[in-house]
Amino acid sequence: MKKALFIFLGLLSFSGLAQKKPALVVGIVVDQMRYEYLNKYYDRYSDKGFKRLMREGMNCTDNHYNYAPTVTAAGHASVYTGTVPAIHGIVGNDWIEVATGKKMYCVDDTTVQTVGSKSKAGLMSPKNMFTSTITDQLKMAQNYKSKTIAIALKDRGSILPGGHTADAAYWYDSADGYWITSSFYAKELPTWVQKFNLEGRPQKYIQKGWNTLYPIASYTRSAEDDSPYESKLSGEKAPVFPHELKGGNALEVIRTTPYGNNLTKDFAIKAIDEEKLGKNGTTDFLAISFSSTDYVGHSFGPQSIELEDTYLRLDQDIADILAHLDAKLGKNQYLVFLTADHAVAEIPSYIKSKRLPGGSFDNGKAINEAKAALKKEFGELELMTGADNYQIYLNHTNLERLHITKEAVAKVLEKSFKNQAGFAELVDMRAAALSPIPAIYREMIINGYNQARSGDYMYLLKPQWFSGYKTGTSHSAVYAYDTHVPLLFFGWNVKPKEINQRTHISDISSTLANWLKINEPSGSIGKVIQ
């Protein structure tokens, strides 16, 4: 009997260990991060940031987005819902509501008020997202006794990860340099946030100016500093170091410097302490999005010294967060994942200078000529309500009134677009499965199509072509340079491992749900990463 009791107690003890959950989950989204950046700057990183995550954690080396277009709002929503825009409804940063023809920003909500500022930057909420998030499911599983806090410079980078049930979502308002929220979450800012805002940290960072972290001659992985293909910060004569940060509204310019990430890190660490995250007797969730990488990437491009310097400094920010979690909660008491909301294309003018194919697509000219072609063929009645996300929205009321078929419109549109440099294919989004393009791209378009918010046609461009930008770069294509992003898991119960099989961004929430033994989000299509 003693032996049996000993075995029973041992099994009970083992069962208890197996059911133990992390005190805190920390989701990190790096805005506009290529998978390549983990390796490109690897030997310049410290041992305590990206390298630590890669060496001690699980590295999914072939992780991709499985829909188009790849943009910030859709990316953050997809990471946390475990599904695609066709299901969660966040089809872009902006879109046109098909039923009304009106433009919609992804997190717009005029029924709420700004909290923490006198500006309109707080008229935001997650109401436009159709499904639950992993953060919602975790709160539900714990009878809403856990805490969820979401933080990003961008409103959409905070609100969408926080989900519908977040205790707080905070974003940066450059009107005053304050962290703000909306009345969707609270009537007033917590005292600790008010005190943080009054410390004037953005102003202190700006006063430093931005020079390279290390001697500029050591940035040999990047192109020359004085490049005609890069954009200038406000008030600058050239896009070169040192950046003095004295032009325009410096509280806005700080976004396009590593200091925006520093500020985000400072605020996140303060939130861990003040909200006692990980010490509430439940599994709490902290969602952090580092936005400055996107601003820097857009302005200076993937080959710039500015971007390299931003990642070397972000490495230090991540190291600071991990060290703080170690000290506050203890190693293996927290679970971290790190990914990105999209990657990025090269600057077209830069790659053309290297004799590589690509270019800038004149979107305004293409749309205006398409409208003119439609009017020439069918008369003056407007047949196009608008264009967004490389999609054309048709006026179906006028089509029916004139007895014009979509097929007839498509022929005119395709003929017009074929005259534009960089155009590849016009795809009927509702019938994308029949398009004569590779199956992988057909599936991405289907996954990105939501009939209430997407256009009738998507015009695909050739690789390394995108709209606008004489300097700087962008994203949102179906191609791998926009879809291949990092995915790292680290901490609680994660063993060092490299996974080279294809994984998708929608797998993140399914994997977390499986590990935490909770329901996956309501629209989840992801698979558990083995």
C-alpha atoms as one frame of an Amber mdcrd trajectory, in Angstrom:
protein
   0.000   0.000   0.000   2.873   2.340   0.778   4.371   1.608  -2.620   1.032
   2.207  -4.338   0.558   5.467  -2.446   4.062   6.586  -3.431   3.360   5.859
  -7.112  -0.006   7.638  -6.916   1.552  10.743  -5.340   4.326  10.670  -7.918
   1.824  10.550 -10.779  -0.209  13.315  -9.159   2.922  15.430  -8.843   3.863
  14.767 -12.474   0.342  15.654 -13.583   0.561  18.934 -11.694   3.834  19.793
 -13.394   2.392  18.936 -16.805  -0.555  21.270 -16.267   1.538  24.195 -15.050
   1.265  27.253 -17.271   3.528  30.253 -17.785   2.956  33.258 -15.568   3.120
  35.571 -18.574   2.985  35.293 -22.360   4.803  38.053 -24.242   3.997  38.467
 -27.924   6.492  40.585 -29.861   5.700  41.756 -33.390   8.480  43.608 -35.206
   6.894  45.801 -37.856   8.382  45.118 -41.331  10.969  42.500 -40.343  12.368
  40.152 -42.964  13.479  36.729 -41.750  16.816  37.598 -43.358  17.586  40.217
 -40.694  18.063  37.523 -38.037  21.022  36.189 -39.992  22.264  39.259 -41.853
  23.232  41.052 -38.643  23.688  37.921 -36.507  27.332  38.350 -35.572  26.693
  41.986 -34.636  23.929  41.154 -32.171  24.651  40.692 -28.482  24.264  37.278
 -26.840  21.236  38.492 -24.861  18.712  39.561 -27.513  17.971  37.968 -30.893
  20.813  35.465 -30.472  19.400  34.275 -27.161  15.976  33.744 -28.687  17.514
  31.821 -31.592  19.943  29.697 -29.595  17.693  28.837 -26.649  14.351  28.843
 -28.424  12.479  27.365 -31.371  13.306  28.978 -34.715  10.827  28.442 -37.572
  13.053  29.374 -40.496  10.478  29.115 -43.314   7.571  31.048 -41.819   5.320
  32.898 -44.294   2.135  34.888 -44.638  -0.505  32.988 -46.581  -2.630  35.845
 -47.911  -2.392  39.168 -49.718  -2.074  42.080 -49.200   0.612  41.969 -46.500
   0.140  45.151 -44.477   0.353  46.138 -40.800  -3.264  45.843 -39.687  -3.932
  42.569 -41.482  -0.652  41.158 -40.182  -1.264  41.954 -36.526  -4.829  40.664
 -36.755  -3.690  37.435 -38.416  -0.959  36.737 -35.853  -3.410  37.008 -32.972
  -6.554  35.509 -34.543  -4.812  32.529 -36.136  -6.699  33.113 -39.353  -6.720
  35.224 -42.535  -8.461  38.440 -43.665 -11.176  36.419 -45.403 -12.302  35.384
 -41.919 -11.195  38.082 -39.441 -12.170  40.920 -41.790  -9.122  43.183 -41.436
  -8.318  43.204 -45.147  -5.936  46.162 -45.047  -4.963  49.235 -43.101  -7.822
  50.875 -44.979 -10.521  49.544 -47.244 -13.834  50.500 -48.836 -16.987  49.135
 -47.243 -18.748  47.422 -50.134 -22.254  48.092 -48.790 -21.764  51.858 -48.405
 -18.828  52.722 -50.665 -17.226  54.591 -47.759 -13.557  54.440 -46.813 -12.802
  52.714 -43.493  -9.649  52.780 -41.370  -9.001  49.426 -39.734  -9.584  50.476
 -36.099 -11.806  53.538 -36.555 -14.594  53.887 -34.006 -16.437  57.204 -33.748
 -18.514  55.944 -30.810 -15.536  56.185 -28.418 -13.457  59.068 -27.089  -9.735
  59.749 -26.804  -8.356  59.126 -23.321  -5.100  60.857 -22.412  -5.040  63.551
 -25.100  -7.193  66.263 -26.648  -6.569  64.945 -30.171  -8.753  62.581 -32.179
  -6.045  59.908 -32.207  -7.967  57.866 -29.638 -11.174  57.351 -31.627 -10.256
  53.712 -32.065 -11.312  50.202 -30.986 -11.175  46.572 -32.234 -14.845  46.541
 -33.314 -13.990  46.003 -37.009 -12.360  42.625 -36.289 -14.855  39.779 -36.755
 -13.168  37.045 -34.711 -11.657  36.518 -31.283  -7.906  36.555 -30.637  -5.616
  34.291 -28.636  -5.586  37.066 -26.027  -9.397  36.905 -25.845  -9.353  33.125
 -25.526  -6.797  33.208 -22.722  -8.912  35.630 -20.705 -12.042  33.569 -21.304
 -10.301  30.364 -20.241  -9.370  31.997 -16.936 -12.794  33.494 -16.258 -11.479
  36.962 -17.177  -9.244  37.091 -14.099  -6.000  37.489 -16.054  -4.633  40.716
 -17.506  -3.993  41.597 -21.145  -2.001  44.732 -21.955  -1.106  45.749 -25.543
   1.451  48.409 -26.513   2.650  49.907 -29.823   3.448  53.273 -31.348   0.779
  52.508 -33.968  -2.837  52.271 -32.816  -3.489  49.237 -35.030  -0.336  47.523
 -33.723  -1.765  47.681 -30.223  -5.532  47.427 -30.581  -5.755  44.344 -32.813
  -3.356  42.168 -30.753  -5.138  43.182 -27.546  -8.377  41.786 -28.941 -11.875
  42.599 -27.761 -11.258  41.928 -24.066  -7.932  43.655 -23.354  -7.630  45.429
 -20.049  -5.726  48.145 -21.867  -4.283  48.988 -25.259  -1.938  51.962 -25.518
  -0.518  53.775 -28.521   1.578  56.877 -29.109   0.129  60.305 -29.889   2.689
  62.648 -31.440   0.549  65.703 -30.639   2.027  65.727 -27.111   4.347  62.716
 -27.101   1.933  60.856 -24.812   0.774  57.260 -24.610  -2.997  57.293 -24.994
  -5.956  54.930 -25.206  -9.692  55.157 -25.893 -12.837  55.045 -23.796 -13.376
  51.525 -25.163 -10.867  50.462 -22.504 -11.062  53.041 -19.706 -12.433  56.439
 -18.710  -9.004  57.746 -17.739  -5.374  56.725 -17.929  -3.971  54.854 -14.925
  -1.855  57.027 -12.631   1.323  55.250 -13.683   0.699  56.057 -17.363  -0.007
  59.705 -16.548   3.274  59.922 -14.615   5.174  58.222 -17.444   3.781  60.750
 -19.934   4.914  63.668 -17.801   8.525  62.435 -17.743   9.114  63.819 -21.255
  11.015  60.777 -22.498  10.400  61.425 -26.232  11.892  64.909 -25.883  14.942
  63.517 -24.068  15.555  60.958 -26.808  15.157  63.565 -29.543  17.735  65.856
 -27.928  20.378  63.154 -28.405  20.092  63.211 -32.183  20.628  59.941 -34.002
  24.126  58.767 -34.755  25.282  55.201 -35.321  25.673  52.922 -32.303  29.098
  51.812 -33.533  31.661  53.495 -35.850  29.945  53.981 -39.185  32.787  52.243
 -41.053  31.783  48.988 -39.332  28.384  48.905 -41.086  29.737  46.882 -43.983
  26.532  44.850 -44.520  24.746  47.974 -45.716  25.001  50.262 -48.740  26.689
  53.665 -48.670  25.230  56.213 -46.266  24.622  59.049 -48.733  22.204  57.305
 -51.078  19.937  59.034 -53.623  17.407  56.226 -53.133  16.659  56.990 -49.482
  14.152  59.494 -48.116  15.206  62.432 -45.944  13.873  63.092 -42.468  11.985
  66.354 -42.035  14.287  69.357 -42.294  17.303  67.410 -43.561  19.324  68.190
 -46.662  20.545  64.606 -47.102  19.620  61.165 -45.693  22.914  60.759 -43.816
  24.261  60.372 -40.293  24.192  62.103 -37.924  20.460  62.825 -38.018  19.839
  65.900 -35.865  16.023  65.402 -35.527  15.333  69.126 -35.500  12.950  69.460
 -38.446   9.144  69.414 -38.397   7.343  67.937 -35.414  10.151  66.094 -33.664
   7.570  64.164 -31.603   6.401  62.661 -34.903   9.884  62.264 -36.407  10.904
  60.084 -33.443   8.837  57.276 -34.996  11.387  57.078 -37.835  14.311  56.491
 -35.461  15.343  53.659 -33.114  14.178  55.884 -30.256  10.579  54.987 -31.058
  11.467  51.388 -30.180  13.370  52.521 -27.082  10.289  54.407 -25.952   8.097
  51.352 -26.570  10.488  49.149 -24.564  10.558  51.636 -21.677   6.769  51.739
 -21.560   6.441  47.946 -21.806   8.824  47.384 -18.880   6.909  49.964 -16.856
   3.666  48.113 -17.665   5.153  44.803 -16.476   5.992  46.383 -13.132   2.950
  48.571 -12.562   0.364  46.038 -13.738   2.227  43.238 -11.912   2.066  41.134
 -15.037   2.873  37.511 -14.341   2.113  37.915 -10.645  -1.672  37.847 -10.692
  -2.059  34.110 -10.073  -3.048  33.545 -13.712  -1.372  33.575 -17.124  -1.243
  37.214 -18.189  -0.498  38.468 -21.716   1.657  41.390 -22.841   1.485  42.221
 -26.561   4.276  44.492 -27.807   4.700  45.772 -31.346   7.878  47.610 -32.333
   6.761  50.060 -35.017   9.886  52.124 -35.709  11.453  49.385 -37.821   8.624
  49.965 -40.308   9.038  53.737 -40.424  12.813  53.428 -40.823  12.421  50.657
 -43.412   9.979  52.664 -45.518  12.192  55.753 -45.504  15.662  54.262 -45.900
  15.132  50.740 -47.265  16.494  47.266 -46.416  20.071  48.012 -47.481  20.512
  51.186 -45.431  22.846  51.835 -42.532  19.852  53.370 -40.765  18.027  50.044
 -40.819  21.065  48.079 -39.657  21.549  50.496 -36.777  17.867  50.238 -35.864
  18.104  46.441 -35.600  21.314  46.552 -33.561  19.545  48.860 -31.117  16.352
  46.775 -31.150  18.505  43.797 -30.188  19.417  45.713 -27.038  15.764  46.537
 -26.360  14.806  42.863 -26.574  17.729  41.938 -24.320  16.492  44.494 -21.772
  12.986  43.010 -21.808  14.255  39.446 -21.397  16.579  40.478 -18.553  13.711
  42.256 -16.817  11.457  39.212 -17.152  14.230  36.992 -15.767  14.592  39.259
 -12.758  10.875  39.734 -12.113   9.473  36.286 -12.915  12.426  33.937 -13.257
  13.662  32.001 -16.271  11.206  29.514 -17.771   8.297  31.251 -16.021   7.335
  33.232 -19.104   6.727  32.376 -22.771   7.810  34.678 -25.597   7.109  34.574
 -29.303   8.561  36.970 -31.852   7.381  37.477 -35.418   6.601  40.278 -37.894
   3.468  41.689 -39.514   5.040  41.641 -43.000   8.429  41.937 -44.657   9.449
  44.424 -47.377  10.570  44.951 -50.977  13.851  46.502 -52.059  13.868  50.139
 -53.165  13.119  49.874 -56.924  15.580  52.575 -57.970  18.308  50.927 -55.875
  17.921  47.474 -57.410  17.684  48.968 -60.902  21.065  50.577 -60.249  22.346
  47.027 -59.620  20.836  45.795 -62.948  18.062  43.835 -61.204  14.439  43.883
 -62.468  11.805  46.021 -60.756  10.326  49.485 -60.759   7.760  51.958 -59.440
   4.196  51.478 -60.613   2.308  54.720 -61.287  -0.880  53.828 -59.450  -2.606
  57.198 -59.893  -2.033  57.172 -63.636  -3.202  53.551 -63.915  -6.462  54.186
 -62.046  -7.226  57.426 -63.904  -6.673  55.794 -67.282  -8.812  52.804 -66.250
 -11.652  55.150 -65.273 -11.310  57.010 -68.572 -11.400  53.727 -70.503 -14.584
  52.655 -68.695 -16.276  55.966 -69.479 -15.241  55.768 -73.122 -16.684  52.264
 -73.418 -19.834  52.535 -71.283 -20.637  56.228 -70.850 -20.166  58.863 -68.149
 -21.899  57.016 -65.308 -19.271  56.113 -62.675 -18.564  52.377 -62.664 -15.684
  52.409 -60.179 -16.322  53.449 -56.571 -12.647  53.439 -55.640  -9.348  51.588
 -55.413  -7.301  50.436 -52.423  -4.812  47.662 -51.609  -4.241  47.133 -55.362
  -7.947  46.355 -55.648 -10.698  47.914 -57.744 -14.176  48.366 -56.283 -17.010
  48.474 -58.807 -20.305  50.350 -58.510 -22.697  47.411 -58.800 -25.788  49.642
 -58.700 -24.691  51.422 -61.849 -23.624  48.161 -63.486 -27.120  46.765 -62.998
 -28.731  50.008 -64.126 -26.824  49.888 -67.418 -27.033  46.073 -67.735 -23.252
  45.799 -67.879 -21.622  42.530 -66.838 -18.489  42.271 -64.701 -16.861  40.317
 -67.503 -17.338  43.231 -69.895 -15.808  45.623 -67.351 -12.888  43.251 -66.752
 -11.966  43.255 -70.451 -11.748  47.050 -70.472  -9.795  47.168 -67.226  -7.323
  44.527 -68.318  -6.707  46.229 -71.659  -6.070  49.529 -69.856  -3.780  48.050
 -67.190  -1.699  46.225 -69.788  -0.470  49.636 -70.933   1.093  50.262 -67.509
   4.702  49.325 -66.822   4.938  46.672 -64.109   1.428  45.231 -64.514   1.205
  41.429 -64.405  -2.364  40.135 -64.059  -5.925  41.228 -63.299  -7.612  38.759
 -60.947 -11.324  38.465 -60.226 -11.119  38.171 -56.439 -14.356  36.226 -56.095
 -13.245  33.750 -58.741  -9.536  33.759 -57.946  -9.442  29.948 -58.033  -9.925
  30.159 -61.819  -7.127  32.650 -62.421  -4.216  31.445 -64.614  -1.612  32.283
 -61.974   0.349  29.813 -59.787  -1.783  28.014 -57.209   0.139  29.470 -54.264
  -0.823  32.996 -55.335  -4.432  32.022 -56.025  -4.702  30.701 -52.470  -3.206
  33.897 -51.039  -5.757  36.037 -52.875  -8.622  33.790 -51.735  -7.376  34.002
 -48.134  -7.252  37.793 -48.385 -10.718  38.232 -49.896 -13.656  39.274 -47.727
 -16.780  40.013 -49.733 -17.917  42.825 -47.413 -14.608  44.697 -47.587 -12.504
  43.604 -50.547 -12.567  44.872 -54.093 -13.893  43.079 -57.160 -10.521  42.852
 -58.884  -6.929  42.778 -57.719  -4.201  43.887 -60.087  -0.997  41.974 -59.488
   2.292  43.626 -60.336   5.493  41.964 -61.449   8.014  41.062 -58.716   9.763
  44.064 -57.162   7.232  46.536 -58.569   4.986  48.566 -56.292   3.051  51.809
 -56.285   4.841  55.158 -55.929   7.998  55.890 -53.951  10.734  57.672 -55.891
  12.741  57.132 -52.712  12.188  54.593 -49.952  10.219  51.383 -50.268   7.028
  49.515 -49.366   5.319  46.113 -49.154   1.935  44.333 -49.621   2.735  41.968
 -52.514   2.210  38.207 -52.809   5.910  37.568 -53.281   8.250  35.922 -50.761
  10.165  39.114 -50.027   6.953  40.417 -48.410   5.725  37.163 -46.837   8.852
  35.541 -45.303   9.112  36.681 -41.678  10.745  35.343 -38.500   8.978  33.153
 -35.967  10.740  32.430 -32.680   9.374  30.820 -29.514  11.351  31.120 -26.294
  11.057  30.423 -22.581   8.478  28.286 -20.788   8.817  24.622 -21.844  10.482
  25.569 -25.167  13.512  23.499 -26.106  16.164  24.685 -28.585  15.117  23.580
 -32.057  15.237  24.719 -35.674  12.222  23.917 -37.838  12.820  24.168 -41.575
   9.416  22.986 -42.795   6.969  25.631 -44.041   4.903  27.243 -41.302   2.347
  30.009 -41.621   1.543  33.049 -39.546  -1.875  31.548 -38.741  -0.107  28.681
 -36.929   1.072  30.924 -34.084  -2.213  31.210 -32.193  -3.075  27.546 -32.760
   0.278  26.545 -31.303  -0.121  28.851 -28.312  -3.640  27.560 -27.674  -2.378
  23.989 -27.767   0.490  24.690 -25.383  -1.726  26.676 -22.988  -4.499  24.056
 -23.240  -7.197  26.546 -24.209  -9.517  26.991 -27.184  -8.016  28.465 -30.314
  -9.528  31.768 -31.571 -13.001  31.587 -33.101 -11.891  31.792 -36.747  -8.657
  29.830 -36.417  -7.354  27.896 -39.432  -3.809  27.333 -38.171  -2.028  24.094
 -37.393  -0.071  23.293 -34.251   3.654  23.540 -34.978   5.151  20.207 -33.944
